[in-house]
XYZ file of C-alpha atoms in Angstrom:
698
model
C 49.006 10.630 -18.777
C 52.214 13.308 -17.930
C 54.756 10.803 -18.411
C 57.806 13.191 -16.290
C 55.568 13.729 -13.764
C 55.209 10.323 -11.882
C 57.055 9.504 -9.705
C 58.228 5.015 -8.621
C 59.410 4.109 -5.722
C 62.537 1.207 -6.476
C 62.396 -1.801 -3.743
C 65.390 -3.896 -4.000
C 68.525 -4.877 -1.804
C 70.583 -5.913 -4.581
C 72.792 -2.691 -5.574
C 72.788 -4.040 -9.197
C 68.732 -4.188 -10.070
C 68.041 -1.662 -7.925
C 70.756 0.268 -11.015
C 69.194 -1.545 -13.856
C 65.403 -0.853 -13.201
C 66.845 3.192 -12.149
C 68.003 3.166 -16.347
C 65.022 1.492 -17.225
C 62.518 3.096 -15.801
C 64.572 7.177 -16.426
C 65.360 5.818 -20.449
C 61.252 5.735 -20.076
C 60.598 9.189 -19.225
C 60.248 8.696 -15.194
C 61.228 10.059 -11.959
C 62.847 7.350 -10.054
C 63.813 6.757 -6.369
C 65.723 3.962 -4.450
C 65.148 2.485 -1.033
C 67.188 -1.453 -0.220
C 64.465 -2.790 1.750
C 60.980 -2.262 3.074
C 61.331 -0.225 6.085
C 62.994 2.252 4.089
C 60.144 1.798 1.199
C 57.693 2.831 4.398
C 59.460 5.200 5.874
C 59.819 6.797 2.715
C 56.732 6.673 1.193
C 55.277 8.223 3.803
C 56.925 11.923 3.848
C 57.133 11.834 -0.246
C 53.954 9.463 -1.189
C 55.269 8.173 -4.687
C 52.678 7.529 -7.313
C 54.079 3.505 -7.527
C 56.639 1.163 -5.692
C 58.500 -1.333 -7.462
C 58.824 -3.900 -4.668
C 61.074 -6.867 -4.373
C 59.731 -9.214 -1.925
C 62.690 -10.710 -0.344
C 65.201 -8.470 1.592
C 66.341 -8.235 4.703
C 64.818 -6.245 7.669
C 61.527 -5.979 6.403
C 60.367 -8.187 3.340
C 58.234 -6.539 0.777
C 54.651 -8.560 1.579
C 54.692 -7.119 4.762
C 56.423 -3.003 3.765
C 52.920 -3.585 1.233
C 50.731 -4.570 3.649
C 51.853 -1.090 5.976
C 51.887 0.709 3.255
C 48.057 -0.061 2.852
C 47.276 0.426 7.126
C 48.193 4.179 5.931
C 45.627 6.070 5.099
C 47.257 7.763 1.986
C 48.027 3.880 0.704
C 45.257 2.443 -0.195
C 44.898 3.375 -3.153
C 49.107 3.446 -4.278
C 49.344 0.795 -7.007
C 52.339 -1.261 -5.264
C 54.468 -4.423 -7.778
C 55.585 -7.478 -6.664
C 58.944 -7.810 -8.391
C 59.672 -11.228 -7.166
C 60.877 -15.240 -7.846
C 58.272 -17.309 -6.985
C 56.185 -18.395 -8.559
C 53.861 -20.749 -6.841
C 50.472 -19.992 -6.651
C 50.016 -20.473 -2.217
C 52.362 -16.790 -2.851
C 51.167 -15.400 -5.378
C 48.023 -15.663 -3.493
C 49.267 -14.557 -0.352
C 51.002 -11.499 -2.032
C 47.594 -10.387 -2.950
C 46.404 -10.691 0.644
C 48.997 -8.159 1.649
C 47.618 -5.428 -1.199
C 50.119 -6.240 -4.019
C 48.086 -4.914 -7.090
C 50.299 -7.083 -9.162
C 53.419 -8.842 -9.907
C 56.260 -9.786 -12.037
C 58.997 -12.879 -11.974
C 62.577 -12.352 -12.013
C 64.940 -12.057 -14.012
C 62.421 -9.138 -15.238
C 62.071 -8.714 -19.449
C 62.071 -4.654 -19.555
C 59.405 -4.273 -22.469
C 56.973 -6.089 -19.893
C 58.040 -4.145 -17.006
C 57.270 -0.979 -18.843
C 54.369 -1.847 -20.916
C 52.496 -2.937 -17.294
C 53.826 0.430 -15.395
C 52.219 2.275 -18.392
C 49.160 -0.094 -18.138
C 48.979 -0.036 -13.856
C 49.075 4.663 -14.217
C 46.847 4.648 -17.081
C 44.429 1.989 -15.164
C 45.199 4.097 -11.954
C 44.272 7.714 -13.356
C 41.347 6.745 -14.886
C 40.452 5.360 -11.903
C 41.299 8.207 -9.678
C 38.739 10.409 -12.097
C 36.037 7.914 -11.331
C 36.051 8.398 -7.513
C 36.971 12.611 -8.558
C 32.915 11.877 -10.549
C 32.051 9.891 -7.827
C 32.422 12.617 -5.395
C 31.635 15.459 -7.086
C 27.954 13.853 -7.587
C 28.800 13.127 -4.157
C 29.545 15.886 -2.623
C 26.412 17.301 -5.340
C 24.008 15.978 -3.187
C 25.338 16.093 -0.081
C 24.699 20.038 -0.643
C 21.413 20.312 -2.905
C 17.908 21.552 -0.729
C 16.007 18.581 -2.132
C 16.197 14.891 -0.435
C 17.497 12.015 -2.923
C 17.607 9.017 -2.384
C 18.857 5.787 -4.908
C 17.955 1.715 -4.715
C 19.240 -0.732 -6.427
C 16.804 -2.987 -9.326
C 15.326 -4.723 -6.345
C 13.786 -1.452 -4.964
C 16.742 -1.959 -2.509
C 17.782 1.221 -0.542
C 22.259 2.547 -1.548
C 22.472 6.145 -1.074
C 20.510 8.429 1.142
C 22.009 12.313 0.981
C 21.869 14.298 4.401
C 18.966 16.214 3.447
C 16.580 12.714 3.384
C 18.152 11.696 6.177
C 17.113 14.812 8.045
C 13.712 13.780 6.411
C 13.366 10.478 6.735
C 15.229 10.097 10.187
C 17.443 7.249 8.412
C 21.481 7.376 8.218
C 22.525 6.061 5.363
C 24.091 3.312 7.468
C 21.034 2.189 8.469
C 19.562 2.724 6.156
C 21.590 0.526 3.481
C 19.862 -2.387 1.811
C 16.774 -1.407 3.769
C 13.283 -1.485 1.224
C 12.812 2.206 0.014
C 9.249 1.456 1.658
C 11.178 0.843 5.027
C 12.872 4.376 5.188
C 10.390 6.546 2.839
C 7.384 5.847 4.615
C 3.821 7.762 2.952
C 0.687 7.540 4.758
C -2.694 9.178 3.942
C -2.208 12.357 6.709
C -6.915 12.202 6.563
C -6.892 7.936 7.570
C -3.004 7.148 8.997
C -3.197 4.447 6.977
C 0.031 3.978 5.300
C 0.726 4.420 1.290
C 2.341 1.610 -0.706
C 4.416 2.626 -3.390
C 4.968 0.945 -5.949
C 7.801 1.165 -8.292
C 6.869 -1.592 -10.369
C 6.136 1.301 -13.544
C 9.452 2.745 -13.434
C 11.900 -0.192 -12.630
C 9.752 -2.093 -15.718
C 8.934 0.670 -17.433
C 11.063 3.298 -17.201
C 8.642 5.730 -16.128
C 8.605 8.866 -14.053
C 5.865 9.513 -11.461
C 5.634 10.097 -7.475
C 4.800 8.681 -4.776
C 3.648 11.235 -2.512
C -0.198 12.501 -4.109
C -2.248 15.594 -2.434
C -3.158 14.343 1.815
C 0.430 12.503 1.324
C 2.672 12.997 4.031
C 6.277 11.157 4.985
C 6.909 10.545 8.307
C 9.834 10.488 10.090
C 11.257 7.583 12.226
C 13.364 8.596 15.084
C 10.943 12.468 15.658
C 7.734 10.743 14.555
C 7.344 13.631 12.680
C 5.582 14.090 9.273
C 6.641 16.596 6.255
C 3.904 17.687 3.162
C 6.502 16.629 0.550
C 6.353 16.731 -4.077
C 8.540 14.037 -5.462
C 8.956 12.091 -8.597
C 10.426 8.586 -8.887
C 12.932 8.098 -12.079
C 14.170 5.201 -13.590
C 18.383 4.931 -13.435
C 19.658 3.490 -16.195
C 23.473 2.213 -17.446
C 25.561 2.941 -20.878
C 23.578 0.595 -22.064
C 20.514 1.864 -20.961
C 19.492 -0.695 -18.873
C 17.123 -0.145 -15.912
C 19.501 -0.980 -12.522
C 17.747 0.840 -10.112
C 15.760 3.664 -9.346
C 15.850 7.686 -7.544
C 13.845 9.115 -5.769
C 13.875 13.059 -5.552
C 11.522 15.392 -3.172
C 11.481 18.063 -0.566
C 9.998 19.518 1.839
C 7.024 21.916 1.005
C 5.843 21.087 4.406
C 5.067 25.318 5.387
C 3.964 25.646 1.768
C 1.396 23.516 2.165
C 0.662 24.430 5.687
C 0.041 28.192 4.515
C -2.075 27.147 1.861
C -4.869 25.193 3.718
C -4.454 27.961 7.110
C -5.890 31.144 7.820
C -3.196 33.398 8.154
C -5.139 35.792 10.935
C -5.999 33.135 13.548
C -3.645 30.114 12.681
C -7.258 28.261 12.030
C -7.951 26.092 8.928
C -8.901 28.363 6.212
C -12.629 28.013 4.017
C -10.769 25.604 0.650
C -9.225 23.148 3.514
C -12.445 22.886 5.703
C -14.741 22.862 2.028
C -12.232 19.705 1.112
C -12.618 18.002 4.605
C -16.211 18.536 4.211
C -16.607 17.196 0.291
C -13.771 13.764 1.715
C -17.010 13.042 3.690
C -19.388 13.256 1.851
C -17.891 10.667 -0.683
C -17.129 8.063 2.074
C -20.892 7.060 1.599
C -20.338 4.646 4.964
C -23.509 4.594 7.937
C -21.386 7.097 10.096
C -23.143 9.998 11.828
C -20.958 13.255 10.908
C -22.800 17.009 12.371
C -21.045 20.511 10.766
C -21.357 23.781 12.902
C -21.093 27.020 11.221
C -21.174 29.797 13.807
C -21.134 34.031 13.313
C -20.123 36.394 16.119
C -22.653 38.697 17.017
C -21.350 41.811 17.891
C -18.410 41.509 15.881
C -18.983 44.250 13.528
C -19.476 47.209 16.948
C -16.455 46.301 18.041
C -14.790 46.322 14.357
C -16.610 50.027 14.071
C -16.013 51.409 17.733
C -12.183 50.234 17.662
C -10.826 49.732 14.158
C -9.690 46.586 12.220
C -6.843 46.018 14.725
C -8.449 46.015 17.588
C -11.235 43.354 15.460
C -8.013 40.958 14.438
C -7.483 40.803 18.116
C -10.837 40.003 18.738
C -11.250 37.100 16.113
C -7.705 36.262 16.740
C -8.803 35.764 20.646
C -12.524 33.440 19.699
C -9.533 31.255 17.555
C -7.761 30.203 19.970
C -10.905 29.930 22.923
C -12.953 27.569 20.500
C -9.680 25.428 20.201
C -9.671 25.169 23.782
C -13.655 24.235 23.802
C -13.418 21.926 21.312
C -10.448 19.850 23.056
C -12.924 20.092 25.975
C -14.285 17.376 24.817
C -14.327 13.277 22.967
C -17.293 12.500 21.246
C -15.758 12.500 18.452
C -13.449 11.077 16.135
C -11.696 14.149 14.604
C -12.451 18.254 14.571
C -11.396 20.533 12.319
C -11.944 24.087 13.321
C -11.866 26.427 10.629
C -12.499 30.588 9.957
C -15.066 30.383 7.154
C -14.330 34.646 6.922
C -15.106 37.507 8.226
C -16.633 36.427 11.636
C -17.904 33.293 10.091
C -15.960 30.223 12.143
C -16.440 25.735 10.841
C -16.296 22.552 13.101
C -16.566 20.009 11.304
C -17.337 17.471 14.080
C -16.148 13.525 12.728
C -18.219 10.444 14.085
C -20.209 12.090 16.019
C -23.512 11.867 16.541
C -26.217 15.271 17.442
C -26.240 14.602 21.264
C -22.713 15.039 21.628
C -22.241 17.994 19.245
C -24.716 19.597 20.769
C -23.110 19.757 24.246
C -19.763 21.544 22.901
C -21.870 24.105 20.717
C -23.571 25.162 23.950
C -20.518 24.603 25.738
C -18.989 27.531 22.844
C -22.200 29.041 22.930
C -21.651 29.379 26.961
C -17.761 30.321 26.567
C -18.471 32.779 23.748
C -21.191 35.006 25.699
C -19.096 35.451 28.989
C -15.899 36.384 27.420
C -15.321 39.656 27.976
C -12.916 41.281 24.899
C -10.398 45.070 26.784
C -9.236 47.214 23.708
C -7.759 49.650 24.701
C -7.673 52.861 22.029
C -5.099 55.107 23.454
C -3.610 56.026 26.985
C -7.233 57.657 28.277
C -10.059 54.834 27.035
C -10.074 51.862 27.695
C -13.524 49.441 25.980
C -14.782 46.071 27.853
C -17.868 44.421 24.817
C -19.179 41.845 25.825
C -20.373 39.486 22.408
C -21.957 36.513 21.809
C -21.383 33.812 19.675
C -25.161 32.416 16.717
C -24.809 29.150 15.920
C -26.131 26.794 13.292
C -26.148 22.803 13.410
C -26.501 20.310 11.204
C -26.484 16.323 11.273
C -25.844 14.401 8.318
C -25.565 10.415 7.048
C -23.002 9.764 4.789
C -24.242 6.740 3.898
C -27.159 8.953 2.057
C -26.514 11.785 -0.136
C -27.449 14.997 1.697
C -30.528 16.776 -0.235
C -28.815 20.071 0.227
C -25.100 21.773 0.114
C -24.734 20.636 4.128
C -22.197 24.049 4.209
C -25.361 25.740 2.865
C -27.691 23.837 5.160
C -26.037 24.987 7.559
C -25.321 28.245 7.384
C -28.952 28.804 6.678
C -29.680 27.311 10.579
C -26.899 30.166 11.828
C -29.319 32.728 9.229
C -32.204 31.915 11.605
C -30.575 31.521 14.722
C -29.632 35.211 14.051
C -33.141 36.330 13.440
C -34.533 33.661 16.262
C -32.613 36.310 18.819
C -29.186 35.228 18.614
C -26.441 33.408 20.850
C -28.506 30.165 20.518
C -27.399 26.926 18.565
C -30.136 25.828 15.867
C -29.877 22.674 14.100
C -31.409 22.566 11.357
C -34.364 19.976 10.314
C -35.277 18.841 6.562
C -39.066 21.723 7.161
C -35.585 24.253 6.731
C -35.617 23.589 2.747
C -37.800 25.723 1.347
C -35.850 28.548 3.741
C -32.099 27.199 2.957
C -33.393 28.646 -0.501
C -34.454 31.512 0.839
C -31.440 32.180 2.552
C -28.772 31.129 -1.182
C -30.495 33.888 -2.571
C -30.422 36.458 -0.370
C -26.831 35.037 -0.343
C -26.004 35.986 -3.991
C -28.605 39.097 -3.862
C -26.215 40.049 -1.265
C -22.635 39.311 -3.372
C -24.038 40.783 -6.080
C -25.132 44.313 -4.343
C -21.472 43.680 -2.256
C -19.174 43.434 -5.374
C -21.055 46.176 -6.668
C -19.301 48.466 -4.149
C -15.902 46.572 -4.218
C -12.837 46.914 -6.371
C -12.877 43.766 -8.236
C -15.862 42.947 -7.584
C -16.461 42.110 -10.936
C -14.320 42.095 -14.176
C -14.515 41.862 -17.675
C -13.441 39.109 -19.962
C -12.731 38.977 -23.842
C -13.296 36.618 -26.543
C -12.301 37.358 -30.208
C -14.738 36.421 -33.070
C -13.505 35.795 -36.283
C -13.667 36.277 -39.915
C -14.475 32.876 -42.408
C -16.100 33.832 -45.094
C -14.628 37.235 -44.769
C -11.240 38.651 -44.484
C -12.082 42.592 -42.017
C -8.858 44.301 -40.580
C -8.572 45.169 -37.290
C -10.907 43.146 -34.409
C -14.029 41.484 -33.285
C -14.049 40.708 -29.647
C -16.973 40.103 -27.675
C -17.585 41.528 -23.537
C -18.388 38.966 -20.901
C -18.995 39.584 -17.329
C -17.376 37.401 -14.150
C -17.726 38.052 -10.877
C -15.747 37.780 -7.418
C -17.607 34.962 -4.972
C -15.134 36.222 -2.500
C -13.625 32.966 -2.133
C -10.722 33.777 -4.710
C -12.836 32.150 -7.883
C -14.069 34.369 -10.193
C -17.575 32.887 -10.918
C -19.726 32.877 -15.122
C -22.806 34.998 -15.448
C -24.393 31.924 -15.199
C -23.839 31.043 -11.236
C -25.649 33.915 -10.657
C -28.111 36.018 -13.141
C -30.665 34.337 -12.590
C -30.494 35.680 -9.099
C -29.933 39.092 -10.403
C -32.928 38.421 -12.395
C -35.569 37.794 -10.312
C -34.355 40.966 -7.853
C -34.151 43.329 -10.412
C -30.289 44.185 -11.156
C -29.991 42.959 -13.910
C -29.999 46.626 -15.271
C -27.626 47.474 -12.861
C -25.459 45.147 -13.874
C -26.217 45.948 -18.257
C -25.005 49.706 -16.781
C -22.013 48.754 -15.018
C -20.521 46.842 -17.394
C -22.102 49.489 -20.482
C -20.066 52.527 -18.375
C -16.101 50.035 -17.103
C -15.897 49.274 -20.863
C -17.118 51.919 -23.083
C -14.543 54.398 -19.820
C -11.134 51.525 -20.316
C -11.646 52.852 -24.240
C -11.155 56.794 -22.186
C -8.413 54.993 -20.678
C -7.001 53.125 -23.608
C -7.874 55.397 -26.626
C -5.212 53.950 -28.894
C -7.027 50.698 -29.963
C -9.981 52.898 -31.209
C -8.858 52.280 -34.638
C -7.948 48.818 -34.655
C -11.455 48.049 -33.761
C -13.451 46.696 -36.312
C -16.345 45.339 -33.940
C -17.085 45.217 -29.794
C -20.646 43.113 -28.455
C -21.346 43.589 -25.125
C -24.348 41.533 -23.746
C -27.659 43.395 -22.793
C -30.041 41.501 -21.109
C -33.792 40.995 -20.897
C -34.684 43.046 -18.289
C -33.265 45.786 -18.739
C -34.315 46.591 -22.613
C -37.568 48.068 -21.555
C -35.930 50.006 -18.716
C -35.892 53.410 -19.769
C -33.955 54.773 -17.594
C -31.040 52.437 -18.737
C -31.814 52.859 -22.562
C -31.122 56.890 -21.081
C -28.714 56.590 -19.312
C -26.895 53.836 -22.269
C -27.386 56.428 -24.922
C -25.983 59.425 -23.012
C -22.929 57.012 -21.667
C -22.336 56.245 -26.064
C -22.346 60.251 -26.730
C -19.847 61.050 -24.410
C -17.715 57.883 -25.175
C -14.049 58.161 -27.666
C -14.929 54.809 -29.773
C -18.001 55.502 -32.911
C -21.291 54.220 -31.400
C -20.808 51.568 -35.191
C -18.669 49.648 -33.833
C -20.122 48.986 -30.909
C -22.895 45.784 -31.146
C -25.584 44.996 -27.883
C -25.801 41.084 -28.067
C -29.882 40.190 -27.033
C -29.992 36.548 -25.708
C -33.156 35.413 -29.044
C -35.898 34.391 -26.346
C -35.869 37.607 -24.644
C -35.672 39.149 -27.027
C -38.785 37.489 -28.851
C -40.555 37.490 -24.985
C -39.939 41.292 -24.928
C -40.697 42.350 -28.385
C -41.942 45.986 -27.901
C -39.051 46.407 -25.083
C -36.849 44.592 -27.589
C -37.806 47.350 -30.820
C -37.562 49.745 -29.316
C -34.510 49.801 -27.232
C -32.538 48.870 -30.884
C -34.528 51.060 -33.173
C -33.329 53.881 -30.635
C -29.202 52.997 -30.327
C -29.663 51.826 -34.140
C -29.664 55.961 -34.816
C -26.668 55.849 -32.864
C -25.623 53.781 -35.476
C -24.947 51.104 -33.327
C -26.262 47.181 -34.250
C -26.982 44.375 -32.981
C -27.001 40.356 -32.821
C -29.539 38.274 -32.010
C -27.520 35.342 -29.582
C -28.167 31.598 -29.317
C -30.262 31.498 -31.924
C -32.294 28.926 -32.462
C -33.418 28.444 -28.708
C -36.468 28.903 -29.505
C -39.613 27.854 -31.061
C -40.354 31.165 -33.510
C -37.512 32.047 -34.298
C -37.930 32.199 -37.736
C -41.267 33.975 -37.382
C -39.546 37.094 -35.580
C -36.484 37.895 -37.407
C -38.211 39.938 -39.925
C -39.315 42.352 -37.189
C -36.333 42.388 -35.285
C -33.438 44.758 -36.707
C -30.546 42.815 -35.737
C -27.391 42.666 -38.238
C -25.971 39.749 -36.305
C -27.280 35.977 -35.833
C -25.314 33.764 -33.630
C -26.409 30.842 -34.084
C -26.667 28.456 -30.706
C -23.700 27.014 -29.334
C -26.223 23.321 -28.555
C -26.280 23.004 -32.201
C -22.637 24.212 -33.328
C -21.228 21.834 -30.844
C -22.724 18.498 -32.739
C -22.398 19.148 -36.212
C -19.687 16.906 -37.259
C -21.595 14.262 -35.381
C -25.543 14.825 -35.553
C -27.113 15.221 -38.877
C -29.728 16.850 -37.715
C -27.750 19.734 -35.606
C -26.125 20.316 -38.857
C -29.232 21.106 -41.338
C -29.615 23.377 -38.317
C -27.099 25.142 -38.605
C -27.009 25.327 -42.292
C -30.792 25.699 -42.317
C -30.364 28.693 -39.646
C -27.146 30.413 -42.148
C -29.023 30.120 -45.225
C -31.494 31.957 -44.110
C -29.903 34.522 -42.414
C -27.803 35.074 -45.636
C -31.690 35.144 -47.731
C -31.798 38.878 -45.526
C -29.013 39.812 -45.663
C -27.975 38.798 -42.477
C -23.860 37.841 -40.848
C -23.610 34.770 -39.105
C -21.458 33.942 -36.053
C -21.813 30.617 -35.042
C -20.882 30.194 -31.299
C -18.896 27.363 -28.995
C -16.160 26.100 -31.676
C -14.395 24.035 -29.913
C -12.473 21.591 -32.180
C -11.027 21.717 -35.749
C -13.320 19.617 -37.161
C -16.291 21.857 -36.743
C -14.607 24.923 -37.493
C -13.851 22.959 -41.010
C -17.734 22.255 -41.143
C -18.956 25.349 -40.759
C -16.275 26.797 -43.344
C -18.568 23.809 -45.979
C -21.681 26.016 -45.328
C -19.914 29.279 -45.351
C -20.583 30.829 -41.392
C -19.926 34.546 -41.285
C -18.124 34.294 -38.305
C -17.062 31.630 -35.209
C -16.820 31.903 -31.716
C -14.849 29.327 -29.064
C -12.062 28.106 -27.639
C -10.595 27.068 -30.587
C -10.736 29.819 -31.569
C -9.280 31.517 -28.546
C -10.563 31.774 -25.065
C -11.238 34.628 -22.822
C -9.274 36.763 -21.487
C -9.234 39.858 -18.982
C -10.198 42.651 -19.971
C -8.082 44.589 -17.319
C -5.009 42.718 -16.605
C -3.756 41.976 -20.740
C -4.093 44.739 -23.605
C -7.344 43.098 -25.471
C -5.860 43.696 -28.635
C -3.193 42.255 -30.214
C -1.110 43.394 -33.134
C -0.867 40.103 -35.974
């Protein structure tokens, strides 16, 4: 506190006392001015705003207490320290002085040492108060300026502050929100049920845990506009200097637009497939005796419009149909809730909650007639105009959520739509249990179609790599296995277990295996700098490819023209595939071994006669079945099996690889029995080959 800059006003009608006060205060380093009565004091303060006032109580024209009150009534005078100097010491007078706005008082005759110290203390307290006020004001300005909503409560969970963003989102002003329970102001409802979500602050208030209130499908209700906002929030405790919890702060921001985009199709503005499936899944989990219906709809002549007029016309047709579907669904009230979605391409889905078959058929036929009578106009240029009529095939599945359906409801509806197409198009086909076999066939056709389609699409299939780590003999370089993934064309990557069975039944495995080999070898053509660092690269070959002569010829030709040395390639063959096609496996291995390639027998231990065949197969590695490896820590039989496979492999001068090493405990057990290599999530997770470089410097 710089005393030389402090401005004090001395107010007293006695000149002698004024002069003595001025002399004492100037000697202490203050800037001092004087006034002879209360009115002069008010006028002086209005113009000059001194930092402190020493005011005599008993003065002519306007006494000190009335002057104190008038200064307090001024906007600038609410916080200025006013020290009353008086000879009165009665309790009633002292109480009145404080009521009129006095900061403190001194009795006459004045003790000058007390005066100096009292002024110093008051000014110091004023400075601390101003600093605290500025800090609070700065904090409030900051909270008012940020893009997040902020609400704070006291220790009982009642609101004591709400910033402008929170006011806009909740509809509560600061004045009306103050003192109300947080539940009333920050009102959350479940979007799917419409019910209020109770807010509990106990964990935060009692245990000091940071939490969130709004979960998935929870929205904030604005009590003024009746709007709903999707939000992300966090709730944290507010602590005092001693660490005691004195309230909570809720910070939240509006993600309505982001959530809307994540749930809706960008072209038609209908719900997307992901949201549709999410709502269907929620209904299926309710297990209540309620009837619902699902419609799977596919346009009949969309491809003609798209091929003749182009994608722009196709997109416009889809938008028009989406609008037409919306209108027709709204015309009927025979359901509790409707979810209309674009499932992909020219396919649409309609989920009718609390709707029986009779009502659903009315809606479905109304949609069919509306689409059938609709005419699509498209002008490709100034001279030519196209007019198209289209139809729609609809598969309808009624289901009751009290009992779980025997099949995937969406797949059942898709199969019914498929049946409607084959029955002549532009009809409504209701699914029945006798169509279960047809559903399975339809699923199979879908898998085959998806595999063939992805083989012609960029990024339809992708390759991942997973490290294989040596244990017994540290090696220079790197050892990896190549893994295949397929795009389901819905934004998800599928592992081979999802689609290889269908590919095998329809003789697609040689094509897939050939794609993998060509893609891997081409990767090294594009990235030859990684070849010197590579020790070995494993590629899986299915049993279906072992006896395919064209496949073997193609692989040999590809390897001969590839930059990677053949001895750095290892082909993994499943043990069961090798045993069931022993002659094909031996021929395949023999031909590639002439080039220098190596072989691993995958999933070893899963076959019934594994050891009998080891001597007949020209292999270099045994990959111990992961089902045994994962139980090696707690199951003595699994431990003994893994140890036996490892010991016999070493007796035959074969290297062993343990799969599915997912914990350090498993790794330690494998070290103890001298397994050569390990592979699994503890060693390293699969990484995309085309996105990241396969080999990293150690």
